[in-house]
mmCIF file of C-alpha atoms in Angstrom:
data_model
loop_
_atom_site.group_PDB
_atom_site.id
_atom_site.type_symbol
_atom_site.label_atom_id
_atom_site.label_comp_id
_atom_site.label_asym_id
_atom_site.label_seq_id
_atom_site.Cartn_x
_atom_site.Cartn_y
_atom_site.Cartn_z
ATOM 1 C CA PRO O 7 -20.679 -10.303 11.110
ATOM 2 C CA THR O 8 -20.357 -8.942 15.041
ATOM 3 C CA ARG O 9 -16.763 -9.623 15.316
ATOM 4 C CA THR O 10 -15.813 -7.443 12.221
ATOM 5 C CA VAL O 11 -18.155 -4.553 13.390
ATOM 6 C CA LYS O 12 -16.770 -4.558 16.717
ATOM 7 C CA THR O 13 -12.965 -4.523 15.446
ATOM 8 C CA ALA O 14 -14.266 -1.839 12.703
ATOM 9 C CA VAL O 15 -15.585 0.803 15.858
ATOM 10 C CA GLU O 16 -12.309 -0.040 17.708
ATOM 11 C CA ASN O 17 -10.148 1.149 14.681
ATOM 12 C CA LEU O 18 -12.381 4.266 13.951
ATOM 13 C CA VAL O 19 -12.229 4.997 18.069
ATOM 14 C CA GLU O 20 -8.483 4.835 17.747
ATOM 15 C CA ILE O 21 -7.835 7.239 15.046
ATOM 16 C CA GLY O 22 -10.182 9.827 16.425
ATOM 17 C CA ALA O 23 -13.161 9.470 14.121
ATOM 18 C CA LEU O 24 -15.584 7.942 16.979
ATOM 19 C CA ARG O 25 -15.630 8.181 20.629
ATOM 20 C CA MET O 26 -17.768 6.550 23.120
ATOM 21 C CA LEU O 27 -19.997 8.672 25.466
ATOM 22 C CA SER O 28 -18.310 7.350 28.411
ATOM 23 C CA THR O 29 -14.912 8.399 29.583
ATOM 24 C CA GLN O 30 -13.777 5.232 29.316
ATOM 25 C CA ALA O 31 -13.646 5.072 25.391
ATOM 26 C CA ALA O 32 -11.148 2.991 24.305
ATOM 27 C CA SER O 33 -11.358 0.025 27.283
ATOM 28 C CA MET O 34 -15.255 -0.174 26.618
ATOM 29 C CA VAL O 35 -14.557 -0.916 23.082
ATOM 30 C CA ARG O 36 -12.206 -3.680 23.942
ATOM 31 C CA ASP O 37 -14.227 -5.523 26.492
ATOM 32 C CA ALA O 38 -16.958 -5.759 24.569
ATOM 33 C CA THR O 39 -18.002 -9.648 24.083
ATOM 34 C CA VAL O 40 -18.614 -11.287 21.175
ATOM 35 C CA PRO O 41 -21.624 -14.176 21.073
ATOM 36 C CA ASN O 42 -20.392 -17.607 20.412
ATOM 37 C CA ALA O 43 -21.623 -18.914 17.131
ATOM 38 C CA GLY O 44 -22.942 -21.937 18.220
ATOM 39 C CA ASP O 45 -24.868 -20.821 20.588
ATOM 40 C CA PRO O 46 -28.150 -19.033 18.966
ATOM 41 C CA HIS O 47 -29.453 -17.688 22.501
ATOM 42 C CA SER O 48 -26.144 -15.829 23.303
ATOM 43 C CA ARG O 49 -26.277 -11.944 22.959
ATOM 44 C CA PRO O 50 -23.552 -9.381 22.369
ATOM 45 C CA ARG O 51 -22.519 -6.735 25.430
ATOM 46 C CA ARG O 52 -24.846 -3.418 24.031
ATOM 47 C CA LEU O 53 -21.910 -1.025 23.718
ATOM 48 C CA ARG O 54 -22.263 2.395 25.042
ATOM 49 C CA PRO O 55 -23.703 4.829 22.502
ATOM 50 C CA LEU O 56 -20.963 6.579 20.128
ATOM 51 C CA ALA O 57 -20.460 9.928 18.803
ATOM 52 C CA LEU O 58 -18.968 11.195 15.902
ATOM 53 C CA THR O 59 -16.188 13.557 16.057
ATOM 54 C CA ALA O 60 -15.550 16.199 14.190
ATOM 55 C CA LEU O 61 -12.585 14.875 12.596
ATOM 56 C CA GLY O 62 -14.905 11.727 11.748
ATOM 57 C CA TYR O 63 -17.533 13.873 10.156
ATOM 58 C CA HIS O 64 -15.401 15.139 7.752
ATOM 59 C CA LEU O 65 -13.963 11.375 6.906
ATOM 60 C CA ALA O 66 -17.594 10.380 6.159
ATOM 61 C CA HIS O 67 -17.184 12.429 3.253
ATOM 62 C CA LEU O 68 -13.929 10.927 1.888
ATOM 63 C CA PRO O 69 -14.755 7.363 0.443
ATOM 64 C CA MET O 70 -11.256 5.542 1.295
ATOM 65 C CA ASP O 71 -9.490 4.133 3.621
ATOM 66 C CA ALA O 72 -10.073 6.085 7.205
ATOM 67 C CA ARG O 73 -6.305 6.340 7.834
ATOM 68 C CA LEU O 74 -5.752 7.977 4.559
ATOM 69 C CA GLY O 75 -8.397 10.500 4.650
ATOM 70 C CA LYS O 76 -6.905 11.241 8.124
ATOM 71 C CA MET O 77 -3.738 12.089 6.806
ATOM 72 C CA LEU O 78 -4.985 13.974 3.930
ATOM 73 C CA VAL O 79 -7.379 15.936 6.353
ATOM 74 C CA PHE O 80 -4.093 17.088 8.004
ATOM 75 C CA GLY O 81 -2.139 17.450 5.660
ATOM 76 C CA SER O 82 -4.288 20.517 3.976
ATOM 77 C CA ILE O 83 -4.950 22.081 7.439
ATOM 78 C CA LEU O 84 -0.874 21.832 7.876
ATOM 79 C CA GLN O 85 -0.249 23.431 4.464
ATOM 80 C CA CYS O 86 1.759 20.265 3.344
ATOM 81 C CA LEU O 87 -0.687 18.636 1.151
ATOM 82 C CA ASP O 88 1.448 17.604 -2.135
ATOM 83 C CA PRO O 89 3.746 15.116 -0.561
ATOM 84 C CA VAL O 90 0.797 13.814 1.451
ATOM 85 C CA LEU O 91 -1.084 13.003 -1.816
ATOM 86 C CA THR O 92 1.846 10.801 -2.932
ATOM 87 C CA VAL O 93 2.313 8.902 0.459
ATOM 88 C CA CYS O 94 -1.571 8.233 0.491
ATOM 89 C CA ALA O 95 -1.752 7.523 -3.287
ATOM 90 C CA ALA O 96 1.221 4.829 -2.602
ATOM 91 C CA LEU O 97 -0.608 3.357 0.349
ATOM 92 C CA ALA O 98 -3.765 2.907 -1.535
ATOM 93 C CA TYR O 99 -2.179 1.355 -4.480
ATOM 94 C CA LYS O 100 1.436 -0.104 -4.054
ATOM 95 C CA SER O 101 4.687 1.351 -3.633
ATOM 96 C CA PRO O 102 6.453 2.238 -7.190
ATOM 97 C CA PHE O 103 10.021 0.258 -5.871
ATOM 98 C CA VAL O 104 10.345 -3.204 -7.850
ATOM 99 C CA LYS O 105 12.386 -6.020 -6.386
ATOM 100 C CA PRO O 106 14.661 -7.264 -9.146
ATOM 101 C CA PHE O 107 15.321 -10.994 -9.253
ATOM 102 C CA GLY O 108 17.855 -12.855 -6.945
ATOM 103 C CA LYS O 109 19.435 -12.197 -3.803
ATOM 104 C CA ALA O 110 22.656 -10.158 -4.935
ATOM 105 C CA ASN O 111 19.979 -8.131 -6.967
ATOM 106 C CA ALA O 112 17.710 -7.447 -4.580
ATOM 107 C CA ALA O 113 20.683 -6.427 -1.981
ATOM 108 C CA ASN O 114 22.301 -4.407 -4.717
ATOM 109 C CA ALA O 115 18.769 -2.615 -5.484
ATOM 110 C CA SER O 116 18.172 -1.508 -1.763
ATOM 111 C CA SER O 117 21.576 -0.298 -1.447
ATOM 112 C CA VAL O 118 21.176 2.083 -4.586
ATOM 113 C CA LEU O 119 17.523 3.034 -3.339
ATOM 114 C CA ARG O 120 19.229 3.496 -0.026
ATOM 115 C CA ASP O 121 21.748 5.980 -1.302
ATOM 116 C CA LYS O 122 19.345 7.918 -3.568
ATOM 117 C CA PHE O 123 16.113 7.998 -2.055
ATOM 118 C CA SER O 124 16.216 7.767 2.000
ATOM 119 C CA TYR O 125 15.692 10.746 3.966
ATOM 120 C CA LEU O 126 14.653 11.639 7.396
ATOM 121 C CA GLY O 127 14.527 7.567 7.969
ATOM 122 C CA SER O 128 11.371 7.056 6.291
ATOM 123 C CA ASP O 129 10.162 4.713 3.694
ATOM 124 C CA HIS O 130 7.279 6.936 3.117
ATOM 125 C CA LEU O 131 9.545 10.141 2.136
ATOM 126 C CA ALA O 132 11.591 8.354 -0.036
ATOM 127 C CA ILE O 133 8.810 7.458 -2.528
ATOM 128 C CA VAL O 134 8.209 11.081 -2.409
ATOM 129 C CA LYS O 135 11.260 12.065 -3.574
ATOM 130 C CA ALA O 136 10.866 9.276 -6.247
ATOM 131 C CA TYR O 137 7.813 10.003 -7.550
ATOM 132 C CA ASP O 138 9.010 13.871 -7.679
ATOM 133 C CA GLU O 139 12.219 13.246 -9.398
ATOM 134 C CA TRP O 140 10.025 10.816 -12.136
ATOM 135 C CA GLU O 141 7.565 14.110 -12.622
ATOM 136 C CA LYS O 142 10.794 16.009 -13.232
ATOM 137 C CA VAL O 143 11.862 13.737 -15.573
ATOM 138 C CA ALA O 144 8.548 13.017 -17.367
ATOM 139 C CA ALA O 145 8.229 16.363 -17.700
ATOM 140 C CA GLN O 146 11.528 17.043 -19.290
ATOM 141 C CA TRP O 147 11.440 14.225 -21.627
ATOM 142 C CA ARG O 148 7.621 15.624 -22.817
ATOM 143 C CA GLY O 149 9.062 18.897 -23.554
ATOM 144 C CA GLY O 150 12.282 17.283 -25.127
ATOM 145 C CA LYS O 151 10.288 15.150 -27.804
ATOM 146 C CA ALA O 152 8.220 18.367 -28.247
ATOM 147 C CA ALA O 153 11.222 20.604 -29.220
ATOM 148 C CA VAL O 154 12.487 17.784 -31.193
ATOM 149 C CA ARG O 155 9.611 17.606 -33.482
ATOM 150 C CA HIS O 156 9.091 21.338 -34.013
ATOM 151 C CA PRO O 157 11.990 23.454 -33.706
ATOM 152 C CA ARG O 158 11.046 26.900 -34.328
ATOM 153 C CA SER O 159 14.459 28.746 -33.518
ATOM 154 C CA GLU O 160 17.723 28.091 -33.499
ATOM 155 C CA GLN O 161 17.399 28.544 -29.723
ATOM 156 C CA GLU O 162 14.721 25.943 -29.800
ATOM 157 C CA ARG O 163 16.939 23.630 -32.125
ATOM 158 C CA ALA O 164 20.131 23.724 -29.480
ATOM 159 C CA GLY O 165 17.765 22.694 -26.610
ATOM 160 C CA SER O 166 16.465 19.908 -28.836
ATOM 161 C CA ARG O 167 19.762 18.418 -29.292
ATOM 162 C CA GLY O 168 20.277 18.208 -25.381
ATOM 163 C CA ALA O 169 16.773 16.945 -25.107
ATOM 164 C CA ALA O 170 17.901 13.934 -27.318
ATOM 165 C CA THR O 171 20.598 12.903 -24.743
ATOM 166 C CA ALA O 172 18.200 13.509 -21.773
ATOM 167 C CA LEU O 173 17.251 10.686 -19.491
ATOM 168 C CA SER O 174 14.053 9.096 -20.987
ATOM 169 C CA GLU O 175 11.490 8.449 -18.490
ATOM 170 C CA ARG O 176 11.680 4.652 -18.996
ATOM 171 C CA GLU O 177 15.668 4.893 -18.244
ATOM 172 C CA PHE O 178 14.887 6.560 -15.202
ATOM 173 C CA CYS O 179 12.648 3.977 -14.012
ATOM 174 C CA SER O 180 15.194 1.416 -14.843
ATOM 175 C CA ALA O 181 18.194 2.875 -13.470
ATOM 176 C CA ASN O 182 15.889 3.783 -9.928
ATOM 177 C CA PHE O 183 14.126 0.297 -9.571
ATOM 178 C CA LEU O 184 10.735 1.914 -10.516
ATOM 179 C CA SER O 185 7.711 0.932 -11.874
ATOM 180 C CA ARG O 186 6.464 3.350 -14.407
ATOM 181 C CA ASP O 187 2.855 2.026 -14.142
ATOM 182 C CA THR O 188 2.932 2.349 -10.533
ATOM 183 C CA LEU O 189 3.909 5.654 -10.897
ATOM 184 C CA GLY O 190 1.528 6.437 -13.456
ATOM 185 C CA MET O 191 -1.371 4.987 -10.906
ATOM 186 C CA ILE O 192 0.032 7.308 -8.350
ATOM 187 C CA ARG O 193 -0.437 10.238 -10.288
ATOM 188 C CA GLN O 194 -4.181 9.271 -10.791
ATOM 189 C CA LEU O 195 -4.809 8.730 -7.525
ATOM 190 C CA ARG O 196 -3.539 12.320 -6.645
ATOM 191 C CA ASP O 197 -5.597 13.654 -8.838
ATOM 192 C CA GLN O 198 -8.537 11.743 -7.291
ATOM 193 C CA PHE O 199 -7.477 12.623 -3.848
ATOM 194 C CA LYS O 200 -7.481 16.407 -4.967
ATOM 195 C CA GLN O 201 -10.608 16.543 -6.172
ATOM 196 C CA GLN O 202 -12.939 14.868 -3.397
ATOM 197 C CA LEU O 203 -10.600 17.191 -0.929
ATOM 198 C CA CYS O 204 -11.750 19.984 -3.158
ATOM 199 C CA GLU O 205 -15.149 18.818 -3.221
ATOM 200 C CA ILE O 206 -15.833 18.742 0.785
ATOM 201 C CA GLY O 207 -13.898 22.285 0.809
ATOM 202 C CA PHE O 208 -10.427 21.340 2.517
ATOM 203 C CA ILE O 209 -8.671 22.926 -0.703
ATOM 204 C CA SER O 210 -9.860 25.895 -2.651
ATOM 205 C CA SER O 211 -10.611 26.159 -6.193
ATOM 206 C CA GLY O 212 -10.689 29.878 -6.056
ATOM 207 C CA ARG O 213 -14.745 30.525 -6.456
ATOM 208 C CA GLY O 214 -15.692 27.799 -4.071
ATOM 209 C CA ASP O 215 -16.230 25.159 -6.748
ATOM 210 C CA GLY O 216 -15.905 21.356 -6.737
ATOM 211 C CA GLY O 217 -16.054 19.323 -8.896
ATOM 212 C CA SER O 218 -13.460 19.033 -12.314
ATOM 213 C CA GLN O 219 -13.323 22.768 -12.760
ATOM 214 C CA GLY O 220 -12.382 22.863 -8.786
ATOM 215 C CA LEU O 221 -9.891 20.020 -9.345
ATOM 216 C CA ALA O 222 -8.475 21.816 -12.568
ATOM 217 C CA GLU O 223 -8.062 25.123 -10.620
ATOM 218 C CA ALA O 224 -6.806 23.045 -7.749
ATOM 219 C CA GLN O 225 -3.962 21.589 -9.995
ATOM 220 C CA GLN O 226 -2.181 25.106 -9.388
ATOM 221 C CA PRO O 227 0.099 25.501 -6.294
ATOM 222 C CA GLY O 228 -2.144 27.116 -3.449
ATOM 223 C CA ALA O 229 -1.756 27.985 0.209
ATOM 224 C CA TRP O 230 -2.330 24.189 1.049
ATOM 225 C CA ASP O 231 0.945 23.445 -0.324
ATOM 226 C CA ALA O 232 2.441 26.349 1.374
ATOM 227 C CA HIS O 233 4.941 23.962 3.512
ATOM 228 C CA ALA O 234 4.970 21.134 1.034
ATOM 229 C CA ARG O 235 8.747 21.594 0.705
ATOM 230 C CA ASN O 236 8.857 20.910 5.220
ATOM 231 C CA LEU O 237 9.541 17.186 5.075
ATOM 232 C CA GLU O 238 9.808 16.987 8.260
ATOM 233 C CA LEU O 239 6.414 18.377 8.856
ATOM 234 C CA VAL O 240 5.321 15.549 6.339
ATOM 235 C CA ARG O 241 6.554 12.912 8.235
ATOM 236 C CA CYS O 242 4.676 14.350 11.531
ATOM 237 C CA VAL O 243 1.514 14.280 9.206
ATOM 238 C CA VAL O 244 2.117 10.559 8.410
ATOM 239 C CA CYS O 245 2.533 9.568 11.515
ATOM 240 C CA ALA O 246 -0.934 11.353 12.207
ATOM 241 C CA GLY O 247 -2.609 8.958 9.244
ATOM 242 C CA LEU O 248 -0.917 5.855 10.397
ATOM 243 C CA TYR O 249 -1.061 6.271 14.400
ATOM 244 C CA PRO O 250 -1.673 4.032 16.403
ATOM 245 C CA HIS O 251 0.428 1.456 14.255
ATOM 246 C CA ILE O 252 3.369 2.290 16.167
ATOM 247 C CA ALA O 253 6.541 0.339 17.269
ATOM 248 C CA HIS O 254 9.379 1.266 19.312
ATOM 249 C CA SER O 255 12.869 0.278 19.798
ATOM 250 C CA LEU O 256 13.611 -1.553 23.284
ATOM 251 C CA ARG O 257 17.127 -2.672 24.268
ATOM 252 C CA SER O 258 17.300 -6.170 23.602
ATOM 253 C CA PRO O 259 17.210 -8.824 26.641
ATOM 254 C CA ASN O 260 21.493 -9.530 25.451
ATOM 255 C CA GLY O 261 22.114 -6.463 25.700
ATOM 256 C CA LYS O 262 23.330 -6.234 21.721
ATOM 257 C CA GLY O 263 21.054 -3.777 19.956
ATOM 258 C CA VAL O 264 17.572 -3.042 20.133
ATOM 259 C CA ARG O 265 13.947 -4.598 19.309
ATOM 260 C CA LEU O 266 10.787 -3.301 17.957
ATOM 261 C CA VAL O 267 7.788 -3.922 19.943
ATOM 262 C CA THR O 268 4.190 -2.859 19.016
ATOM 263 C CA ARG O 269 1.392 -1.852 21.286
ATOM 264 C CA ASP O 270 0.636 -5.502 21.693
ATOM 265 C CA ARG O 271 3.836 -6.428 22.621
ATOM 266 C CA GLU O 272 4.748 -8.496 19.638
ATOM 267 C CA GLN O 273 8.387 -8.108 18.733
ATOM 268 C CA VAL O 274 8.679 -7.187 15.059
ATOM 269 C CA PHE O 275 11.285 -6.473 12.489
ATOM 270 C CA VAL O 276 12.115 -3.912 9.566
ATOM 271 C CA HIS O 277 11.883 -5.309 6.111
ATOM 272 C CA PRO O 278 15.371 -5.948 4.642
ATOM 273 C CA GLY O 279 14.085 -3.899 1.375
ATOM 274 C CA SER O 280 13.204 -0.896 3.856
ATOM 275 C CA MET O 281 15.022 2.486 3.991
ATOM 276 C CA ASN O 282 15.402 1.381 7.887
ATOM 277 C CA ALA O 283 16.596 -1.761 7.400
ATOM 278 C CA ARG O 284 19.019 -1.131 9.743
ATOM 279 C CA LEU O 285 16.771 0.168 12.390
ATOM 280 C CA THR O 286 17.925 -2.800 15.106
ATOM 281 C CA SER O 287 21.452 -2.461 14.594
ATOM 282 C CA ASP O 288 22.568 1.218 14.380
ATOM 283 C CA TYR O 289 19.712 2.851 16.710
ATOM 284 C CA PRO O 290 19.209 3.758 20.292
ATOM 285 C CA PRO O 291 16.434 2.476 22.530
ATOM 286 C CA GLY O 292 13.492 4.838 22.688
ATOM 287 C CA VAL O 293 13.199 5.490 18.591
ATOM 288 C CA PHE O 294 9.240 5.193 17.550
ATOM 289 C CA VAL O 295 8.537 4.440 14.046
ATOM 290 C CA CYS O 296 4.683 4.271 12.468
ATOM 291 C CA PHE O 297 3.757 1.584 9.582
ATOM 292 C CA HIS O 298 1.224 1.107 7.606
ATOM 293 C CA THR O 299 1.501 -2.690 6.884
ATOM 294 C CA CYS O 300 3.131 -5.487 8.861
ATOM 295 C CA VAL O 301 2.923 -8.938 7.025
ATOM 296 C CA LYS O 302 3.774 -11.755 8.580
ATOM 297 C CA THR O 303 5.986 -14.715 6.555
ATOM 298 C CA SER O 304 8.815 -15.813 8.177
ATOM 299 C CA LEU O 305 8.578 -13.030 10.797
ATOM 300 C CA PRO O 306 6.430 -10.378 11.149
ATOM 301 C CA PHE O 307 7.973 -7.881 8.737
ATOM 302 C CA LEU O 308 7.309 -3.854 8.498
ATOM 303 C CA HIS O 309 7.278 -3.154 4.924
ATOM 304 C CA ASP O 310 6.871 0.734 5.180
ATOM 305 C CA SER O 311 8.259 2.645 7.861
ATOM 306 C CA THR O 312 8.721 6.437 9.271
ATOM 307 C CA ILE O 313 10.708 7.397 12.528
ATOM 308 C CA VAL O 314 8.616 9.416 14.383
ATOM 309 C CA GLY O 315 9.108 11.916 17.332
ATOM 310 C CA LYS O 316 7.160 12.315 20.671
ATOM 311 C CA TYR O 317 5.585 15.893 19.296
ATOM 312 C CA ALA O 318 3.680 14.141 16.984
ATOM 313 C CA LEU O 319 2.685 11.031 18.904
ATOM 314 C CA LEU O 320 1.644 13.392 21.876
ATOM 315 C CA LEU O 321 -0.449 15.838 19.001
ATOM 316 C CA PHE O 322 -2.021 12.779 17.010
ATOM 317 C CA ALA O 323 -2.767 10.000 20.174
ATOM 318 C CA ASN O 324 -6.294 9.130 20.704
ATOM 319 C CA GLN O 325 -5.844 9.426 24.842
ATOM 320 C CA VAL O 326 -3.111 11.981 26.663
ATOM 321 C CA LYS O 327 -2.996 11.534 30.433
ATOM 322 C CA ILE O 328 -0.085 13.590 32.114
ATOM 323 C CA ALA O 329 1.132 12.651 35.292
ATOM 324 C CA LEU O 330 1.784 15.589 36.790
ATOM 325 C CA THR O 331 4.434 14.662 39.639
ATOM 326 C CA ARG O 332 6.636 12.798 37.353
ATOM 327 C CA ASP O 333 6.924 14.924 34.446
ATOM 328 C CA ALA O 334 5.783 11.833 32.403
ATOM 329 C CA VAL O 335 3.230 11.553 29.741
ATOM 330 C CA LEU O 336 1.041 8.598 29.068
ATOM 331 C CA LEU O 337 -0.512 7.911 25.533
ATOM 332 C CA ASP O 338 -3.398 5.664 25.193
ATOM 333 C CA GLN O 339 -1.874 3.363 28.145
ATOM 334 C CA TRP O 340 0.977 2.410 26.332
ATOM 335 C CA ILE O 341 3.235 5.073 24.639
ATOM 336 C CA LYS O 342 5.281 7.055 28.099
ATOM 337 C CA PHE O 343 7.784 9.063 27.983
ATOM 338 C CA LYS O 344 9.444 11.840 30.006
ATOM 339 C CA MET O 345 8.229 15.336 29.404
ATOM 340 C CA PRO O 346 8.044 18.616 31.233
ATOM 341 C CA GLU O 347 4.288 19.259 32.935
ATOM 342 C CA HIS O 348 3.931 22.713 31.174
ATOM 343 C CA GLY O 349 5.306 21.538 27.584
ATOM 344 C CA ALA O 350 2.361 18.638 27.682
ATOM 345 C CA VAL O 351 -0.317 21.314 28.689
ATOM 346 C CA LEU O 352 0.884 23.023 26.024
ATOM 347 C CA CYS O 353 0.324 20.278 23.674
ATOM 348 C CA LYS O 354 -2.976 19.342 24.993
ATOM 349 C CA LEU O 355 -4.192 22.779 24.456
ATOM 350 C CA LEU O 356 -2.963 22.534 20.472
ATOM 351 C CA ARG O 357 -4.890 19.583 20.243
ATOM 352 C CA LYS O 358 -7.977 21.119 21.096
ATOM 353 C CA GLU O 359 -7.010 24.143 18.584
ATOM 354 C CA LEU O 360 -6.700 21.470 16.145
ATOM 355 C CA GLU O 361 -10.230 19.946 17.265
ATOM 356 C CA GLY O 362 -12.047 23.525 17.230
ATOM 357 C CA LEU O 363 -10.288 23.935 13.381
ATOM 358 C CA LEU O 364 -12.231 20.975 12.251
ATOM 359 C CA VAL O 365 -15.581 21.910 14.156
ATOM 360 C CA ARG O 366 -15.453 25.040 12.363
ATOM 361 C CA LYS O 367 -14.724 23.253 8.762
ATOM 362 C CA ILE O 368 -18.219 21.844 9.472
ATOM 363 C CA GLN O 369 -20.078 24.821 10.652
ATOM 364 C CA ASN O 370 -18.810 26.363 7.362
ATOM 365 C CA PRO O 371 -17.087 23.786 4.905
ATOM 366 C CA ARG O 372 -15.745 26.350 2.746
ATOM 367 C CA LEU O 373 -13.954 28.573 5.218
ATOM 368 C CA ASP O 374 -10.551 29.404 4.096
ATOM 369 C CA LEU O 375 -8.011 28.576 6.707
ATOM 370 C CA ALA O 376 -5.284 30.198 5.128
ATOM 371 C CA LYS O 377 -6.997 33.364 5.143
ATOM 372 C CA ASP O 378 -8.045 32.946 8.847
ATOM 373 C CA HIS O 379 -5.971 35.097 11.255
ATOM 374 C CA PRO O 380 -6.764 33.109 14.307
ATOM 375 C CA ALA O 381 -6.446 29.849 12.585
ATOM 376 C CA GLN O 382 -3.351 30.369 11.052
ATOM 377 C CA LEU O 383 -1.686 31.565 14.654
ATOM 378 C CA ALA O 384 -2.877 28.106 15.913
ATOM 379 C CA LEU O 385 -1.231 26.283 13.128
ATOM 380 C CA ASP O 386 1.971 28.322 13.105
ATOM 381 C CA ALA O 387 2.114 27.215 16.594
ATOM 382 C CA VAL O 388 1.389 23.394 15.566
ATOM 383 C CA ARG O 389 4.219 23.323 12.917
ATOM 384 C CA ARG O 390 6.833 24.822 15.250
ATOM 385 C CA LEU O 391 5.821 22.573 17.662
ATOM 386 C CA LEU O 392 6.423 19.190 15.152
ATOM 387 C CA GLU O 393 9.373 20.443 13.835
ATOM 388 C CA LEU O 394 11.149 20.526 17.139
ATOM 389 C CA ASP O 395 10.946 16.704 16.085
ATOM 390 C CA SER O 396 13.668 17.032 13.963
ATOM 391 C CA HIS O 397 15.852 17.907 17.165
ATOM 392 C CA THR O 398 14.547 14.893 18.918
ATOM 393 C CA VAL O 399 14.370 11.916 16.860
ATOM 394 C CA HIS O 400 17.512 9.833 16.226
ATOM 395 C CA LEU O 401 18.425 9.776 12.703
#
């Protein structure tokens, strides 16, 4: 159907996978008319030709939601892939957190989860923390059971006695309101996504091979995970994938607290089960959050959200305009904030560098950016810029 195609094209333009050959890219897509279903003589307005961007070329080779593909591409380029794999797998399937029956039990679960897994104002990073802890417990439990079955030395017997009292995988999941089955599916999807990245050359198997052999070698920590512990960087990569699903906080008309508003000026609410449930009461105006899912029940709720800073928005927005006389930046005709001219120009140059790296990967799919000195200089500058968001984001 024409409307479906129009929406799909608009979404691909917004994430940077397609661009109009006209300078008025986004507006041309939005202004395109849809024929009247009851009028057989109506014709759709002809859209201007579309061009596939470098990012779009790579996303075309990843059989998944384009937003998740974009997240994986930037996660591998910025060398923080492992936690990004977890986020993408959870978004592709579902959250591993489970909600117990009853309001009191649900409230208690939310409190426990916030105390244990809340980090950097992000539901997505909370999933990363929960998954990583589950993997550790699962590995210890598997090792402990093996030691109990085959204690070959006194030292192993002593270890097996400790393993017998260790927290089991099921107990860990029960205590932390986690679904063991969902975590297992996330693990499988992580492997699947990793293999797909290996096949298109974004992570190296060591010999340039894809397929199952490449995946087996790619399971070992590599250069693509050199910054995997930098969760502030990961938060920015999440923003890269979810943009333009952004909401920002404005002061409420009554002066009490703030309200969250999307690009369409629709007021949305953080879900009570979210790590950011207190966002509208404890945070000042001017906070930006990216989200994957907004579900309309009694109210439009953001089921998952991550607080992001202006540098991530500036690097990964579709269109950037700089108001030279006002030290202001306008992103995609709706996000506006103050920034010195030299800082905004630097960000635009870094955007071009990222685009250039994606073009080079098209020209040479097996190019190892981790071993390319000019690429690493550019990526180091990007990482340093994104890390500045940790000082500007209100947490």
